[in-house]
Protein backbone atom coordinates (compact mmCIF):
# COMPACT_ATOMS: atom_id res chain seq x y z
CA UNK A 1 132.98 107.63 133.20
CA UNK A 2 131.89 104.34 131.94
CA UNK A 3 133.03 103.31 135.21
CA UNK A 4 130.57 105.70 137.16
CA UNK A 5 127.59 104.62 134.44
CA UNK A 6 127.80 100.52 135.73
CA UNK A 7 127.46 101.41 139.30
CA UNK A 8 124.87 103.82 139.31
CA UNK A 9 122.67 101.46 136.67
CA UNK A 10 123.96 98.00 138.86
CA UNK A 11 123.45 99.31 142.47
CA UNK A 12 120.10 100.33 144.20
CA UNK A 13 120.93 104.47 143.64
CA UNK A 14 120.24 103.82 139.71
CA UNK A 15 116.69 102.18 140.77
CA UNK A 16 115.66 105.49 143.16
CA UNK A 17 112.07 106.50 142.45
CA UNK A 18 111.89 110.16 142.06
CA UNK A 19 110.13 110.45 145.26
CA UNK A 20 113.43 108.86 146.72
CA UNK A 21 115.65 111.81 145.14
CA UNK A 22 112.77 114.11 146.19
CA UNK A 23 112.93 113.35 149.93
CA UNK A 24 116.79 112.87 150.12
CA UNK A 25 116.71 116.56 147.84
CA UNK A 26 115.28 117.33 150.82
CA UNK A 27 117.66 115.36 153.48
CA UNK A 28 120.56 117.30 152.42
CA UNK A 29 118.95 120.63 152.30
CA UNK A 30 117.94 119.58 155.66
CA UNK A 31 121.85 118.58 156.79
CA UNK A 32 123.20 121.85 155.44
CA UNK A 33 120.99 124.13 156.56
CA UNK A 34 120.50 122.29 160.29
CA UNK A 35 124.52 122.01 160.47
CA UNK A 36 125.11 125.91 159.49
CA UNK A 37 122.52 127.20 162.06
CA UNK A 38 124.16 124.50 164.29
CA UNK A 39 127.86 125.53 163.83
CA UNK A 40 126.59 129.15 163.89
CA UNK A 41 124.87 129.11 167.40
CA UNK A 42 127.58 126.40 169.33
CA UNK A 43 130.78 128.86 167.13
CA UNK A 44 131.26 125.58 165.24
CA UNK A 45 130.81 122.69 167.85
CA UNK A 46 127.06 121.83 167.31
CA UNK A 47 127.16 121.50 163.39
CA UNK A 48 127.30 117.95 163.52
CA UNK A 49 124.43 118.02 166.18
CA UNK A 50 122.77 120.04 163.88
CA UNK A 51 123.03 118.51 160.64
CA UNK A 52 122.45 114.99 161.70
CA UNK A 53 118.92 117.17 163.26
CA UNK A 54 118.66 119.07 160.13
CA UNK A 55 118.73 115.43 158.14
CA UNK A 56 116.09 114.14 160.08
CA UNK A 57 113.83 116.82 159.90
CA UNK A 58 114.44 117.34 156.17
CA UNK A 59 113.44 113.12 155.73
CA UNK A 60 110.17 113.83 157.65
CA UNK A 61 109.12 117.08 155.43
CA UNK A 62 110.93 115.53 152.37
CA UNK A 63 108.45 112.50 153.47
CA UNK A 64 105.08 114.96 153.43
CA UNK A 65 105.98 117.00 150.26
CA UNK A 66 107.46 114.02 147.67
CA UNK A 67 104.97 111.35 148.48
């Protein structure tokens, strides 16, 4: 655990504003969501289509609403 504590404070994730968890809140919503409908509609093929859609979408709205 101590272990998990260093890396988060030493790298760049420990030094996220909370607009930055905000948006990328919003990025995975975004992924899950875009890569379910995806999945859904193509009967599995286009959830990767769909989440890498569904991240890119959820950045720009993420973007809007946390800043």
């Amino acid at each position: 655990m101590t272990q998990i504590n260093d890396v988060l404070s030493d790298s760049d994730i420990g030094q996220v504003s909370g607009a930055g968890w905000c948006e990328a809140g919003f990025m995975v919503a975004g992924g899950l969501l875009g890569g379910g409908i995806g999945g859904y509609l193509s009967g599995g093929f286009g959830a990767a289509g769909g989440f890498t859609l569904g991240v890119a979408l959820g950045q720009d709205v993420g973007d809007m609403i946390c800043s």
